[in-house]
Amino acid sequence: MKLVLWDIDHTLIATGGVGREIFGHCFEQVTGCPMREQAAVDGMTEPVIFRETAKLHGIASDRSMFEAFARLSSEQHRLRAGELRERGHALPGTARVLAAVAALGEVEQTVVTGNIRGAAETKLQVFGLDTHIRFEIGGFGEDDDERAELVRVAIRRASHGLEIPFSSQDVLLVGDTPADVAAAKDNHVRVLAVATGRSTGIELQKAGADVVAPDLDDPSPVIRALAGG
């Protein structure tokens, strides 16, 4: 049995700016301060982005403040699902590759994402990409600040929930940033990186990705990576 851990933003979908607008709205509601700028987001988890954005505005945040932000963010993603569908899009080939992996049999698919779970579920549902995803065994932003720990959380949840003792050799992570690559390497997990975000293929190769693909329009790199090729 194999386990595939998918990143979401810029790997499977793009929000067309809706995600940043939701973040800004929720940030202002929770802190009382309009968001003038947002901390770097590539490869970062939601609690880290929130904390660093608060620092940029001279705000000392705590966990309870982030939890309030997370609850509001989940609600806003649901309320703005129609807008997300209209302005955002699934990246080329993503529905096909998820279906192709599912068709292999003996492969479970979930997500490892900096998003909180409510946002992650909405983002995939609105584009019809949730069919083959087991959210209950994923790793999400509210689980830990560090992406490497989210990989460990997902593997533990999958092993416990499915009663299958997944080892690192059974797992493939698919993402678009050097942070995704580093999280996989920290867990001795095979990683396929796609140059669909801000990082180039060369940057992803230098980061140590086992396989680099320009996008997911062709499912064969993912299929080969699962086979260890």
Short mmCIF file of C-alpha atoms in Angstrom, two decimals:
data_model
loop_
_atom_site.label_atom_id
_atom_site.label_comp_id
_atom_site.label_asym_id
_atom_site.label_seq_id
_atom_site.Cartn_x
_atom_site.Cartn_y
_atom_site.Cartn_z
CA MET A 1 0.00 0.00 0.00
CA LYS A 2 1.27 3.49 -0.93
CA LEU A 3 0.37 6.90 0.48
CA VAL A 4 0.41 10.13 -1.57
CA LEU A 5 0.56 13.46 0.26
CA TRP A 6 -0.59 16.37 -1.92
CA ASP A 7 0.16 20.02 -1.34
CA ILE A 8 -2.78 22.24 -2.39
CA ASP A 9 -1.96 25.85 -3.32
CA HIS A 10 -0.05 26.15 -6.61
CA THR A 11 0.21 22.35 -6.78
CA LEU A 12 -3.44 21.42 -7.32
CA ILE A 13 -5.24 24.78 -7.44
CA ALA A 14 -4.87 28.56 -7.66
CA THR A 15 -7.29 30.84 -5.82
CA GLY A 16 -7.06 33.82 -8.16
CA GLY A 17 -6.42 36.17 -5.24
CA VAL A 18 -9.45 35.07 -3.21
CA GLY A 19 -7.28 33.32 -0.63
CA ARG A 20 -5.29 36.47 0.10
CA GLU A 21 -8.47 38.53 0.36
CA ILE A 22 -9.93 36.07 2.87
CA PHE A 23 -6.73 36.16 4.88
CA GLY A 24 -6.80 39.96 4.96
CA HIS A 25 -10.45 40.08 6.00
CA CYS A 26 -9.97 37.54 8.80
CA PHE A 27 -6.75 39.21 9.96
CA GLU A 28 -8.53 42.55 10.35
CA GLN A 29 -11.51 41.00 12.10
CA VAL A 30 -9.32 39.24 14.65
CA THR A 31 -6.65 41.89 15.24
CA GLY A 32 -8.68 45.04 14.59
CA CYS A 33 -5.92 46.18 12.24
CA PRO A 34 -6.29 46.36 8.43
CA MET A 35 -3.69 44.18 6.71
CA ARG A 36 -1.22 46.46 4.93
CA GLU A 37 1.09 43.63 3.87
CA GLN A 38 1.26 39.87 4.23
CA ALA A 39 4.24 37.81 5.30
CA ALA A 40 5.81 35.40 2.80
CA VAL A 41 3.47 32.50 2.13
CA ASP A 42 5.32 30.04 -0.13
CA GLY A 43 5.70 26.77 1.74
CA MET A 44 4.68 28.32 5.04
CA THR A 45 1.92 27.07 7.35
CA GLU A 46 -1.07 29.25 8.19
CA PRO A 47 -0.12 29.84 11.85
CA VAL A 48 3.34 31.01 10.81
CA ILE A 49 1.95 33.32 8.12
CA PHE A 50 -0.53 34.76 10.63
CA ARG A 51 2.12 35.25 13.33
CA GLU A 52 4.64 36.85 10.95
CA THR A 53 1.99 39.08 9.38
CA ALA A 54 0.97 40.22 12.86
CA LYS A 55 4.63 41.08 13.59
CA LEU A 56 4.76 43.21 10.44
CA HIS A 57 1.93 45.25 11.95
CA GLY A 58 3.49 45.47 15.41
CA ILE A 59 1.06 42.95 16.90
CA ALA A 60 2.14 40.25 19.35
CA SER A 61 -0.21 37.37 18.56
CA ASP A 62 -0.89 34.23 20.57
CA ARG A 63 -2.43 30.82 19.89
CA SER A 64 -5.95 31.87 20.87
CA MET A 65 -5.79 34.71 18.37
CA PHE A 66 -4.76 32.30 15.61
CA GLU A 67 -7.52 29.88 16.57
CA ALA A 68 -10.09 32.68 16.24
CA PHE A 69 -8.56 33.53 12.86
CA ALA A 70 -8.74 29.88 11.79
CA ARG A 71 -12.41 29.54 12.69
CA LEU A 72 -13.27 32.69 10.77
CA SER A 73 -11.14 31.62 7.80
CA SER A 74 -12.95 28.27 7.53
CA GLU A 75 -16.28 30.10 7.58
CA GLN A 76 -15.18 32.66 4.99
CA HIS A 77 -13.92 29.98 2.61
CA ARG A 78 -17.34 28.32 2.76
CA LEU A 79 -19.18 31.61 2.29
CA ARG A 80 -16.99 32.61 -0.65
CA ALA A 81 -16.87 29.19 -2.31
CA GLY A 82 -18.77 30.48 -5.36
CA GLU A 83 -16.33 33.35 -5.80
CA LEU A 84 -13.41 30.98 -5.38
CA ARG A 85 -14.86 28.79 -8.14
CA GLU A 86 -15.32 31.77 -10.46
CA ARG A 87 -11.97 33.46 -9.93
CA GLY A 88 -9.72 30.51 -9.10
CA HIS A 89 -9.06 27.32 -11.03
CA ALA A 90 -7.76 23.79 -10.78
CA LEU A 91 -4.33 23.54 -12.32
CA PRO A 92 -3.98 21.59 -15.60
CA GLY A 93 -4.28 17.83 -15.27
CA THR A 94 -4.99 17.73 -11.55
CA ALA A 95 -8.35 15.94 -11.74
CA ARG A 96 -6.87 13.44 -14.18
CA VAL A 97 -3.78 12.68 -12.10
CA LEU A 98 -5.82 12.20 -8.90
CA ALA A 99 -8.06 9.76 -10.76
CA ALA A 100 -5.09 7.99 -12.35
CA VAL A 101 -3.45 7.46 -8.95
CA ALA A 102 -6.73 6.16 -7.50
CA ALA A 103 -7.08 3.75 -10.42
CA LEU A 104 -3.77 2.11 -9.52
CA GLY A 105 -5.35 0.48 -6.50
CA GLU A 106 -3.60 0.05 -3.14
CA VAL A 107 -2.86 3.79 -2.98
CA GLU A 108 -4.38 6.20 -0.48
CA GLN A 109 -4.35 9.95 -1.15
CA THR A 110 -4.52 12.82 1.32
CA VAL A 111 -3.09 16.31 1.74
CA VAL A 112 -0.21 17.88 3.64
CA THR A 113 -0.88 21.59 3.52
CA GLY A 114 -0.25 24.77 5.43
CA ASN A 115 -3.97 25.49 5.07
CA ILE A 116 -6.31 24.87 7.97
CA ARG A 117 -8.53 21.86 7.32
CA GLY A 118 -11.73 23.82 6.67
CA ALA A 119 -10.06 25.92 3.99
CA ALA A 120 -8.34 22.89 2.46
CA GLU A 121 -11.60 20.99 2.13
CA THR A 122 -13.41 23.93 0.52
CA LYS A 123 -10.57 24.65 -1.91
CA LEU A 124 -10.62 21.12 -3.27
CA GLN A 125 -14.39 20.64 -3.14
CA VAL A 126 -15.18 23.70 -5.26
CA PHE A 127 -13.02 22.36 -8.08
CA GLY A 128 -14.18 18.76 -7.75
CA LEU A 129 -10.79 17.55 -6.56
CA ASP A 130 -11.93 16.04 -3.27
CA THR A 131 -13.28 12.73 -4.58
CA HIS A 132 -10.13 10.70 -3.99
CA ILE A 133 -8.79 12.62 -0.98
CA ARG A 134 -8.99 11.22 2.56
CA PHE A 135 -9.02 14.45 4.58
CA GLU A 136 -9.25 12.63 7.90
CA ILE A 137 -5.70 11.34 7.53
CA GLY A 138 -4.11 14.58 6.31
CA GLY A 139 -1.77 17.10 7.91
CA PHE A 140 -3.05 20.68 8.22
CA GLY A 141 -1.87 24.10 9.33
CA GLU A 142 -3.58 23.93 12.71
CA ASP A 143 -1.70 20.71 13.52
CA ASP A 144 1.76 22.27 13.73
CA ASP A 145 3.79 25.28 12.61
CA GLU A 146 6.38 23.16 10.80
CA ARG A 147 5.62 21.48 7.48
CA ALA A 148 7.94 18.55 8.24
CA GLU A 149 5.83 17.76 11.30
CA LEU A 150 2.69 17.83 9.16
CA VAL A 151 4.19 15.02 7.09
CA ARG A 152 4.70 13.01 10.28
CA VAL A 153 1.15 13.81 11.43
CA ALA A 154 -0.30 12.55 8.14
CA ILE A 155 1.74 9.34 8.18
CA ARG A 156 0.69 8.66 11.78
CA ARG A 157 -2.96 9.35 11.04
CA ALA A 158 -2.91 7.17 7.95
CA SER A 159 -1.16 4.33 9.74
CA HIS A 160 -3.55 4.47 12.68
CA GLY A 161 -6.76 5.25 10.81
CA LEU A 162 -6.25 2.73 8.02
CA GLU A 163 -4.48 0.18 10.24
CA ILE A 164 -1.60 0.06 7.76
CA PRO A 165 1.93 0.62 9.10
CA PHE A 166 3.16 3.06 6.43
CA SER A 167 6.92 3.51 6.36
CA SER A 168 8.73 6.40 4.71
CA GLN A 169 9.43 4.18 1.69
CA ASP A 170 5.67 3.85 1.13
CA VAL A 171 5.07 7.60 0.89
CA LEU A 172 5.25 10.13 -1.96
CA LEU A 173 4.86 13.85 -1.36
CA VAL A 174 3.89 16.14 -4.24
CA GLY A 175 4.43 19.89 -3.86
CA ASP A 176 5.68 23.04 -5.58
CA THR A 177 8.15 24.68 -3.18
CA PRO A 178 11.58 24.00 -1.71
CA ALA A 179 9.78 23.87 1.67
CA ASP A 180 7.76 20.89 0.44
CA VAL A 181 10.98 19.21 -0.66
CA ALA A 182 12.67 19.91 2.68
CA ALA A 183 9.69 18.53 4.63
CA ALA A 184 9.80 15.32 2.61
CA LYS A 185 13.57 14.97 2.95
CA ASP A 186 13.36 15.53 6.70
CA ASN A 187 11.12 12.46 6.84
CA HIS A 188 13.07 10.41 4.27
CA VAL A 189 10.02 10.51 2.01
CA ARG A 190 10.23 10.49 -1.78
CA VAL A 191 9.19 13.85 -3.29
CA LEU A 192 7.96 14.94 -6.70
CA ALA A 193 8.10 18.71 -7.20
CA VAL A 194 6.11 20.58 -9.83
CA ALA A 195 7.18 23.97 -11.18
CA THR A 196 3.65 25.35 -11.06
CA GLY A 197 4.30 27.92 -8.34
CA ARG A 198 6.97 30.57 -7.95
CA SER A 199 9.89 28.11 -7.82
CA THR A 200 11.55 27.05 -11.05
CA GLY A 201 12.40 23.49 -11.97
CA ILE A 202 16.08 24.25 -11.42
CA GLU A 203 15.39 25.62 -7.93
CA LEU A 204 13.38 22.52 -7.07
CA GLN A 205 16.15 20.26 -8.35
CA LYS A 206 18.71 22.13 -6.26
CA ALA A 207 16.43 21.74 -3.24
CA GLY A 208 16.78 17.97 -3.65
CA ALA A 209 13.52 16.83 -5.24
CA ASP A 210 13.66 13.21 -6.42
CA VAL A 211 11.58 14.06 -9.48
CA VAL A 212 10.77 17.45 -11.03
CA ALA A 213 7.93 17.97 -13.50
CA PRO A 214 6.77 21.17 -15.21
CA ASP A 215 3.18 20.51 -14.12
CA LEU A 216 0.68 17.68 -13.52
CA ASP A 217 -0.81 17.73 -17.00
CA ASP A 218 0.88 14.37 -17.64
CA PRO A 219 0.22 11.89 -14.80
CA SER A 220 3.08 9.57 -15.76
CA PRO A 221 5.79 11.23 -13.59
CA VAL A 222 3.61 10.71 -10.51
CA ILE A 223 2.88 7.12 -11.51
CA ARG A 224 6.58 6.41 -12.05
CA ALA A 225 7.52 8.11 -8.78
CA LEU A 226 5.08 5.87 -6.93
CA ALA A 227 6.78 2.89 -8.52
CA GLY A 228 10.16 4.23 -7.39
CA GLY A 229 11.28 5.23 -10.87
#
